[in-house]
Amino acid sequence: MKQIKNILPVLCFVICVFFISGCNAGKNSGAKIWNVAVIHKDTHPETLAMVKMGEIFAQLTDGRYRFEVFPNELLGPQRETLEQVQYGIIEMAVIGNPNISSFVDGFLTFEMPFLFNDLEHQKKFFETGFTAPLFKQTEKFNFRIITYFTGGTRNMYSHKPIRGLADLKGMKIRTAESDTYSKMMKALGGAATPMSFGEVFTAIQSKVVDGAENNEPSYNNSKHYEVAPYYSYTKHLIVPDYLIVNAKVYNSLSDADKKAFQEAAKRAEEYERELWTKEETKSMEEAVKGGAKVIKDVDIESLRNAVAPLHAELCKNPYIKKVYDAVRETADK
Ligand code: BDP
C-alpha cells in the first residue's frame, strides 16, 4: 500500500507529460511552448490574464515563445502544479499564497485576516516593490515569483447567514491549507477544515463542512451557491495569488527575453486587476440567479476584534513583523 502511495505522484507526473505533449502535438510552429496551470475556469480573470501574457510575450519575442494555458485544475490541484513547476514538468502556474508560505515565512503575513483595508490598499502595497527580496527567496526551491494577481476579497458562505461572531460558533468551515487559517477559524469560534479547492463542493454537499469562504468568482464558478446559498460579506481575507515560473527555465532566457517576459507579466497583472471588479459583480449576479442570498449586514468589527490577537502572535516572528509593518504603512490612515 505504502509503495503504491509512493509511486502515485510519479505516475501523475508521467500522465501529465503525456497529456501535455499530446495537446501540443502538431501545434508547434517552431515556437518554444511553455505550459501554464491555472485552477480556475477559462473565463476567470487569472486564466484570461495568462492567455494575454502569452500573446504579449509572443509578440515581443517575434513568436519564439508560446503559452499553452491549462485551466480548470486540468493539471491537478495547486499544490501538485507547484511541484510540477519545481520539477520542470511544466513551466508556469498560478498559485495561492498558502502554498508559497509553506516555503517562506514572510508570506504568512498575507494570510492574516483583516490585513489589507481593501483591494486598493493591496495594489498600493505591491506597487512599493517591497516584495522583491521576499519573492527572491523562493528561488532556492526552484521556482521564481514573477508577479502577484489579486485574489479579491474573501467572504464566508453556508446554509445559513453569518451576521457576526455568534453565528460562527461551532461551525466547520473549509479553508485553504494553512495553519494561519486554522488559527483564524478557532479565534472566530469555529473550526477550519483544510482541503483543496476542487473538493469543496462535495464536502459542503455531504455536510463534511458547514460552509467555506472565497471570493465571488470562485463561489459562482464552482456553483457553491447550490449547496451553500447564504453568501455573507465578512470581508475577512484579501489574499494574493502569484504567477510562478521554473527558476531554470527563467534563467535560460536572454536578458532581452527576460525583459520581454517581465513586461508581459506586468501587463497581465494590470489586465487581471482590470477584469476583477467587473467579474465580482457579474459573478454575484449569476449566483443570485442560481439561488444565492447576499448578506450585507455583517458585524465585521466583532470578527476583527476576535482575530486581533492572531496578528500579535504572528508578529512575534521578526520577518513577518517587518512585512506586516510595511503593509500597514501603506494603508490609508
Ligand atoms: C481561489 C484562489 C486560489 C485558492 C482558492 C482556494 O484564487 O488561489 O487556492 O481560492 O480557496 O479564489 O483554494
Short mmCIF file of C-alpha atoms and ligand atoms in Angstrom, two decimals:
data_model
loop_
_atom_site.label_atom_id
_atom_site.label_comp_id
_atom_site.label_asym_id
_atom_site.label_seq_id
_atom_site.Cartn_x
_atom_site.Cartn_y
_atom_site.Cartn_z
CA MET A 1 0.00 0.00 0.00
CA LYS A 2 2.81 2.37 1.02
CA GLN A 3 4.62 1.57 -2.24
CA ILE A 4 1.55 2.42 -4.29
CA LYS A 5 1.27 5.70 -2.38
CA ASN A 6 4.89 6.49 -3.19
CA ILE A 7 4.61 5.94 -6.91
CA LEU A 8 1.30 7.78 -7.27
CA PRO A 9 2.80 11.29 -7.64
CA VAL A 10 5.33 9.96 -10.16
CA LEU A 11 2.52 8.33 -12.14
CA CYS A 12 0.58 11.59 -12.11
CA PHE A 13 3.61 13.44 -13.48
CA VAL A 14 4.08 10.91 -16.26
CA ILE A 15 0.40 11.14 -17.23
CA CYS A 16 0.66 14.95 -17.22
CA VAL A 17 3.69 14.88 -19.50
CA PHE A 18 1.91 12.59 -21.97
CA PHE A 19 -1.21 14.73 -21.77
CA ILE A 20 0.73 17.95 -22.34
CA SER A 21 2.80 16.61 -25.22
CA GLY A 22 -0.39 15.16 -26.76
CA CYS A 23 -2.08 18.55 -26.58
CA ASN A 24 0.90 20.29 -28.09
CA ALA A 25 1.44 17.80 -30.90
CA GLY A 26 1.00 19.34 -34.30
CA LYS A 27 0.65 22.86 -32.92
CA ASN A 28 4.33 23.62 -32.67
CA SER A 29 5.38 26.08 -35.33
CA GLY A 30 8.98 26.27 -34.12
CA ALA A 31 7.99 28.30 -31.06
CA LYS A 32 9.03 27.11 -27.61
CA ILE A 33 5.89 26.07 -25.77
CA TRP A 34 5.56 26.99 -22.11
CA ASN A 35 2.77 25.21 -20.26
CA VAL A 36 0.81 27.13 -17.65
CA ALA A 37 -1.52 25.66 -14.99
CA VAL A 38 -4.44 27.67 -13.60
CA ILE A 39 -7.06 26.07 -11.35
CA HIS A 40 -9.80 28.44 -12.47
CA LYS A 41 -12.12 28.20 -15.47
CA ASP A 42 -11.26 29.65 -18.87
CA THR A 43 -13.19 32.92 -18.37
CA HIS A 44 -11.68 33.70 -14.92
CA PRO A 45 -9.52 36.86 -14.80
CA GLU A 46 -6.37 34.86 -13.93
CA THR A 47 -6.82 32.49 -16.88
CA LEU A 48 -7.53 35.38 -19.25
CA ALA A 49 -4.52 37.27 -17.91
CA MET A 50 -2.24 34.31 -18.64
CA VAL A 51 -3.62 33.99 -22.18
CA LYS A 52 -3.00 37.71 -22.63
CA MET A 53 0.53 37.43 -21.22
CA GLY A 54 1.27 34.62 -23.70
CA GLU A 55 0.14 36.82 -26.59
CA ILE A 56 2.24 39.77 -25.44
CA PHE A 57 5.33 37.62 -24.79
CA ALA A 58 4.96 36.01 -28.24
CA GLN A 59 4.65 39.44 -29.81
CA LEU A 60 7.68 40.84 -28.01
CA THR A 61 9.85 37.84 -28.96
CA ASP A 62 8.77 37.56 -32.61
CA GLY A 63 6.84 34.39 -31.93
CA ARG A 64 9.73 32.45 -30.39
CA TYR A 65 7.61 31.54 -27.35
CA ARG A 66 4.04 30.39 -26.99
CA PHE A 67 1.99 29.73 -23.83
CA GLU A 68 -0.36 26.77 -23.55
CA VAL A 69 -2.75 27.60 -20.72
CA PHE A 70 -4.43 24.69 -18.90
CA PRO A 71 -7.42 25.95 -16.82
CA ASN A 72 -9.93 24.09 -14.61
CA GLU A 73 -7.44 22.13 -12.47
CA LEU A 74 -6.69 20.08 -15.62
CA LEU A 75 -3.15 19.53 -14.41
CA GLY A 76 -4.24 18.94 -10.81
CA PRO A 77 -4.71 20.96 -7.62
CA GLN A 78 -2.40 23.93 -6.94
CA ARG A 79 -0.03 22.03 -4.66
CA GLU A 80 0.64 19.49 -7.42
CA THR A 81 1.07 22.08 -10.14
CA LEU A 82 3.56 23.90 -7.92
CA GLU A 83 5.56 20.65 -7.70
CA GLN A 84 5.31 20.25 -11.47
CA VAL A 85 6.87 23.72 -11.85
CA GLN A 86 9.61 22.86 -9.33
CA TYR A 87 10.48 19.67 -11.23
CA GLY A 88 10.32 21.42 -14.60
CA ILE A 89 7.43 19.25 -15.85
CA ILE A 90 5.53 22.43 -16.65
CA GLU A 91 6.99 25.92 -16.88
CA MET A 92 4.45 28.09 -15.03
CA ALA A 93 1.45 28.10 -12.71
CA VAL A 94 -0.77 30.50 -10.79
CA ILE A 95 -0.54 29.58 -7.12
CA GLY A 96 -2.29 30.82 -3.98
CA ASN A 97 -0.43 32.35 -1.03
CA PRO A 98 -0.81 29.36 1.34
CA ASN A 99 1.20 27.11 -0.96
CA ILE A 100 4.01 29.67 -1.05
CA SER A 101 4.02 30.49 2.67
CA SER A 102 4.91 26.88 3.41
CA PHE A 103 8.34 27.69 1.85
CA VAL A 104 8.98 31.25 3.04
CA ASP A 105 7.67 32.60 6.38
CA GLY A 106 7.31 36.22 5.25
CA PHE A 107 4.35 35.22 3.05
CA LEU A 108 2.41 34.19 6.16
CA THR A 109 1.76 37.89 6.75
CA PHE A 110 -0.64 37.93 3.78
CA GLU A 111 -2.79 35.24 5.41
CA MET A 112 -3.63 37.46 8.38
CA PRO A 113 -7.32 38.30 8.47
CA PHE A 114 -8.16 41.99 8.02
CA LEU A 115 -4.59 42.85 7.00
CA PHE A 116 -5.34 44.90 3.91
CA ASN A 117 -8.10 47.53 4.15
CA ASP A 118 -9.30 46.84 0.62
CA LEU A 119 -8.08 45.90 -2.88
CA GLU A 120 -6.79 49.43 -3.47
CA HIS A 121 -4.57 49.06 -0.40
CA GLN A 122 -3.32 45.68 -1.65
CA LYS A 123 -2.42 47.25 -5.00
CA LYS A 124 -0.67 50.19 -3.33
CA PHE A 125 1.42 47.85 -1.19
CA PHE A 126 2.55 45.60 -4.05
CA GLU A 127 3.43 48.68 -6.10
CA THR A 128 6.02 49.72 -3.49
CA GLY A 129 8.29 46.89 -4.67
CA PHE A 130 8.78 45.82 -1.04
CA THR A 131 8.12 42.22 -2.01
CA ALA A 132 11.09 41.91 -4.44
CA PRO A 133 13.52 40.39 -1.87
CA LEU A 134 10.68 38.26 -0.46
CA PHE A 135 9.89 36.88 -3.92
CA LYS A 136 13.59 36.14 -4.45
CA GLN A 137 13.63 33.75 -1.50
CA THR A 138 11.69 31.08 -3.39
CA GLU A 139 14.44 30.61 -5.98
CA LYS A 140 16.28 28.12 -3.82
CA PHE A 141 13.16 25.95 -4.14
CA ASN A 142 13.48 26.03 -7.95
CA PHE A 143 10.71 28.48 -8.69
CA ARG A 144 10.57 32.21 -9.13
CA ILE A 145 7.63 34.51 -8.41
CA ILE A 146 7.11 36.88 -11.30
CA THR A 147 4.12 38.88 -10.15
CA TYR A 148 1.04 38.81 -7.94
CA PHE A 149 -2.58 38.61 -9.05
CA THR A 150 -5.36 39.94 -6.88
CA GLY A 151 -7.49 37.16 -5.43
CA GLY A 152 -10.21 39.62 -4.43
CA THR A 153 -11.85 39.76 -1.02
CA ARG A 154 -12.92 36.51 0.64
CA ASN A 155 -16.29 36.11 2.34
CA MET A 156 -17.93 33.20 4.17
CA TYR A 157 -20.81 31.16 2.84
CA SER A 158 -23.00 28.50 4.31
CA HIS A 159 -26.54 27.07 4.53
CA LYS A 160 -27.29 29.91 6.99
CA PRO A 161 -26.43 33.62 7.19
CA ILE A 162 -23.34 34.70 9.12
CA ARG A 163 -24.01 38.15 10.55
CA GLY A 164 -21.38 38.22 13.28
CA LEU A 165 -19.20 36.26 15.66
CA ALA A 166 -22.08 34.47 17.40
CA ASP A 167 -23.18 32.83 14.14
CA LEU A 168 -19.77 31.21 13.61
CA LYS A 169 -19.81 29.34 16.90
CA GLY A 170 -19.11 25.66 16.30
CA MET A 171 -19.20 25.97 12.51
CA LYS A 172 -16.86 23.87 10.39
CA ILE A 173 -15.60 25.99 7.54
CA ARG A 174 -13.43 24.79 4.66
CA THR A 175 -10.29 26.87 4.24
CA ALA A 176 -7.22 26.51 2.03
CA GLU A 177 -4.43 24.50 3.63
CA SER A 178 -2.82 26.98 6.05
CA ASP A 179 -2.11 26.94 9.77
CA THR A 180 -2.99 30.61 9.94
CA TYR A 181 -6.48 29.91 8.62
CA SER A 182 -6.95 27.17 11.23
CA LYS A 183 -5.97 29.67 13.95
CA MET A 184 -8.26 32.27 12.40
CA MET A 185 -11.29 29.95 12.44
CA LYS A 186 -10.53 28.92 16.02
CA ALA A 187 -10.36 32.58 17.09
CA LEU A 188 -13.74 33.07 15.41
CA GLY A 189 -15.26 30.29 17.47
CA GLY A 190 -15.45 27.72 14.67
CA ALA A 191 -13.06 25.19 13.17
CA ALA A 192 -11.21 25.10 9.84
CA THR A 193 -11.32 22.02 7.66
CA PRO A 194 -8.46 22.39 5.18
CA MET A 195 -8.77 20.77 1.76
CA SER A 196 -8.02 21.61 -1.86
CA PHE A 197 -10.34 23.83 -3.86
CA GLY A 198 -11.73 21.08 -6.10
CA GLU A 199 -13.04 19.10 -3.12
CA VAL A 200 -15.15 21.88 -1.61
CA PHE A 201 -18.48 21.37 -3.40
CA THR A 202 -18.78 17.72 -2.37
CA ALA A 203 -17.59 18.46 1.17
CA ILE A 204 -20.39 21.01 1.66
CA GLN A 205 -22.95 18.84 -0.10
CA SER A 206 -22.15 15.82 2.05
CA LYS A 207 -22.09 18.02 5.19
CA VAL A 208 -18.44 17.28 5.96
CA VAL A 209 -18.27 21.06 6.42
CA ASP A 210 -20.94 23.70 7.09
CA GLY A 211 -19.57 26.08 4.53
CA ALA A 212 -16.49 27.69 3.03
CA GLU A 213 -15.02 31.08 2.27
CA ASN A 214 -13.92 32.54 -1.03
CA ASN A 215 -14.25 35.47 -3.41
CA GLU A 216 -17.31 35.94 -5.64
CA PRO A 217 -15.86 34.43 -8.88
CA SER A 218 -14.78 31.22 -7.14
CA TYR A 219 -18.14 30.97 -5.32
CA ASN A 220 -20.05 31.35 -8.55
CA ASN A 221 -17.85 29.40 -10.98
CA SER A 222 -17.78 26.35 -8.72
CA LYS A 223 -21.54 26.62 -8.15
CA HIS A 224 -21.01 26.55 -4.39
CA TYR A 225 -24.23 28.60 -4.07
CA GLU A 226 -26.16 25.42 -4.88
CA VAL A 227 -25.03 23.85 -1.58
CA ALA A 228 -24.26 27.00 0.48
CA PRO A 229 -26.75 29.66 -0.63
CA TYR A 230 -26.02 32.34 2.01
CA TYR A 231 -23.06 34.49 0.94
CA SER A 232 -22.19 36.76 3.88
CA TYR A 233 -19.89 39.75 3.38
CA THR A 234 -17.44 39.04 6.21
CA LYS A 235 -14.55 40.51 4.14
CA HIS A 236 -12.08 38.73 6.41
CA LEU A 237 -9.29 38.00 3.94
CA ILE A 238 -7.62 39.70 0.98
CA VAL A 239 -5.01 37.18 -0.17
CA PRO A 240 -2.89 37.35 -3.31
CA ASP A 241 -2.20 34.64 -5.86
CA TYR A 242 1.16 34.51 -7.68
CA LEU A 243 2.46 33.72 -11.11
CA ILE A 244 5.41 31.36 -10.69
CA VAL A 245 7.92 30.06 -13.21
CA ASN A 246 10.53 27.31 -13.02
CA ALA A 247 13.78 29.07 -11.98
CA LYS A 248 16.00 27.23 -14.50
CA VAL A 249 13.60 27.97 -17.34
CA TYR A 250 13.52 31.66 -16.40
CA ASN A 251 17.31 31.85 -16.07
CA SER A 252 17.72 30.27 -19.50
CA LEU A 253 16.18 33.39 -21.09
CA SER A 254 18.48 36.01 -22.60
CA ASP A 255 18.47 39.41 -20.88
CA ALA A 256 16.30 40.84 -23.66
CA ASP A 257 13.80 37.97 -23.37
CA LYS A 258 13.71 38.33 -19.56
CA LYS A 259 12.80 41.97 -20.06
CA ALA A 260 10.05 41.00 -22.51
CA PHE A 261 8.78 38.35 -20.09
CA GLN A 262 8.65 40.85 -17.20
CA GLU A 263 6.92 43.41 -19.39
CA ALA A 264 4.31 40.83 -20.46
CA ALA A 265 3.77 39.84 -16.80
CA LYS A 266 3.29 43.46 -15.73
CA ARG A 267 0.66 43.95 -18.37
CA ALA A 268 -1.04 40.67 -17.42
CA GLU A 269 -1.14 41.79 -13.77
CA GLU A 270 -2.82 45.07 -14.72
CA TYR A 271 -5.23 43.27 -17.04
CA GLU A 272 -6.26 40.80 -14.33
CA ARG A 273 -6.99 43.65 -11.90
CA GLU A 274 -8.93 45.50 -14.57
CA LEU A 275 -11.14 42.43 -15.16
CA TRP A 276 -11.55 41.66 -11.47
CA THR A 277 -14.15 44.21 -10.30
CA LYS A 278 -16.44 43.51 -13.25
CA GLU A 279 -16.06 39.78 -12.62
CA GLU A 280 -17.00 40.19 -8.93
CA THR A 281 -20.27 41.94 -9.86
CA LYS A 282 -21.11 39.58 -12.72
CA SER A 283 -20.39 36.52 -10.56
CA MET A 284 -22.73 37.64 -7.78
CA GLU A 285 -25.48 38.44 -10.28
CA GLU A 286 -25.17 34.92 -11.70
CA ALA A 287 -25.01 33.33 -8.26
CA VAL A 288 -28.14 35.22 -7.17
CA LYS A 289 -29.94 33.99 -10.29
CA GLY A 290 -28.90 30.49 -9.23
CA GLY A 291 -30.41 30.96 -5.74
CA ALA A 292 -27.69 32.72 -3.71
CA LYS A 293 -28.80 35.12 -0.99
CA VAL A 294 -26.48 38.04 -0.26
CA ILE A 295 -25.99 39.05 3.40
CA LYS A 296 -24.54 42.53 3.72
CA ASP A 297 -25.38 43.49 7.32
CA VAL A 298 -22.43 41.71 8.91
CA ASP A 299 -20.92 42.92 12.19
CA ILE A 300 -17.38 42.90 10.80
CA GLU A 301 -15.99 44.59 13.92
CA SER A 302 -16.91 41.56 16.04
CA LEU A 303 -14.82 39.37 13.72
CA ARG A 304 -11.94 41.85 13.53
CA ASN A 305 -11.72 42.06 17.34
CA ALA A 306 -11.79 38.28 17.73
CA VAL A 307 -8.79 37.75 15.43
CA ALA A 308 -6.69 40.72 16.66
CA PRO A 309 -4.54 38.51 18.98
CA LEU A 310 -3.54 36.46 15.92
CA HIS A 311 -1.74 39.49 14.45
CA ALA A 312 0.28 39.88 17.65
CA GLU A 313 1.09 36.16 17.74
CA LEU A 314 2.33 36.03 14.14
CA CYS A 315 4.30 39.26 14.54
CA LYS A 316 6.50 37.56 17.14
CA ASN A 317 8.42 36.35 14.10
CA PRO A 318 10.61 39.38 13.20
CA TYR A 319 10.40 38.80 9.45
CA ILE A 320 6.61 38.55 9.49
CA LYS A 321 6.54 41.72 11.61
CA LYS A 322 8.72 43.53 9.04
CA VAL A 323 6.32 42.64 6.20
CA TYR A 324 3.33 43.45 8.43
CA ASP A 325 4.66 46.93 9.23
CA ALA A 326 5.36 47.61 5.56
CA VAL A 327 1.79 46.64 4.66
CA ARG A 328 0.24 48.77 7.38
CA GLU A 329 2.40 51.76 6.44
CA THR A 330 0.76 51.84 3.03
CA ALA A 331 -2.79 51.84 4.46
CA ASP A 332 -4.84 55.00 4.19
CA LYS A 333 -4.92 56.49 7.62
C1 BDP B 1 -9.23 30.95 -5.10
C2 BDP B 1 -7.79 31.42 -5.23
C3 BDP B 1 -6.86 30.23 -5.17
C4 BDP B 1 -7.13 29.40 -3.94
C5 BDP B 1 -8.60 29.02 -3.90
C6 BDP B 1 -8.89 28.20 -2.66
O1 BDP B 1 -7.63 32.09 -6.47
O2 BDP B 1 -5.51 30.62 -5.17
O3 BDP B 1 -6.37 28.26 -3.93
O4 BDP B 1 -9.38 30.19 -3.92
O5 BDP B 1 -9.64 28.64 -1.81
O6 BDP B 1 -10.09 32.05 -5.07
O7 BDP B 1 -8.31 27.11 -2.54
#
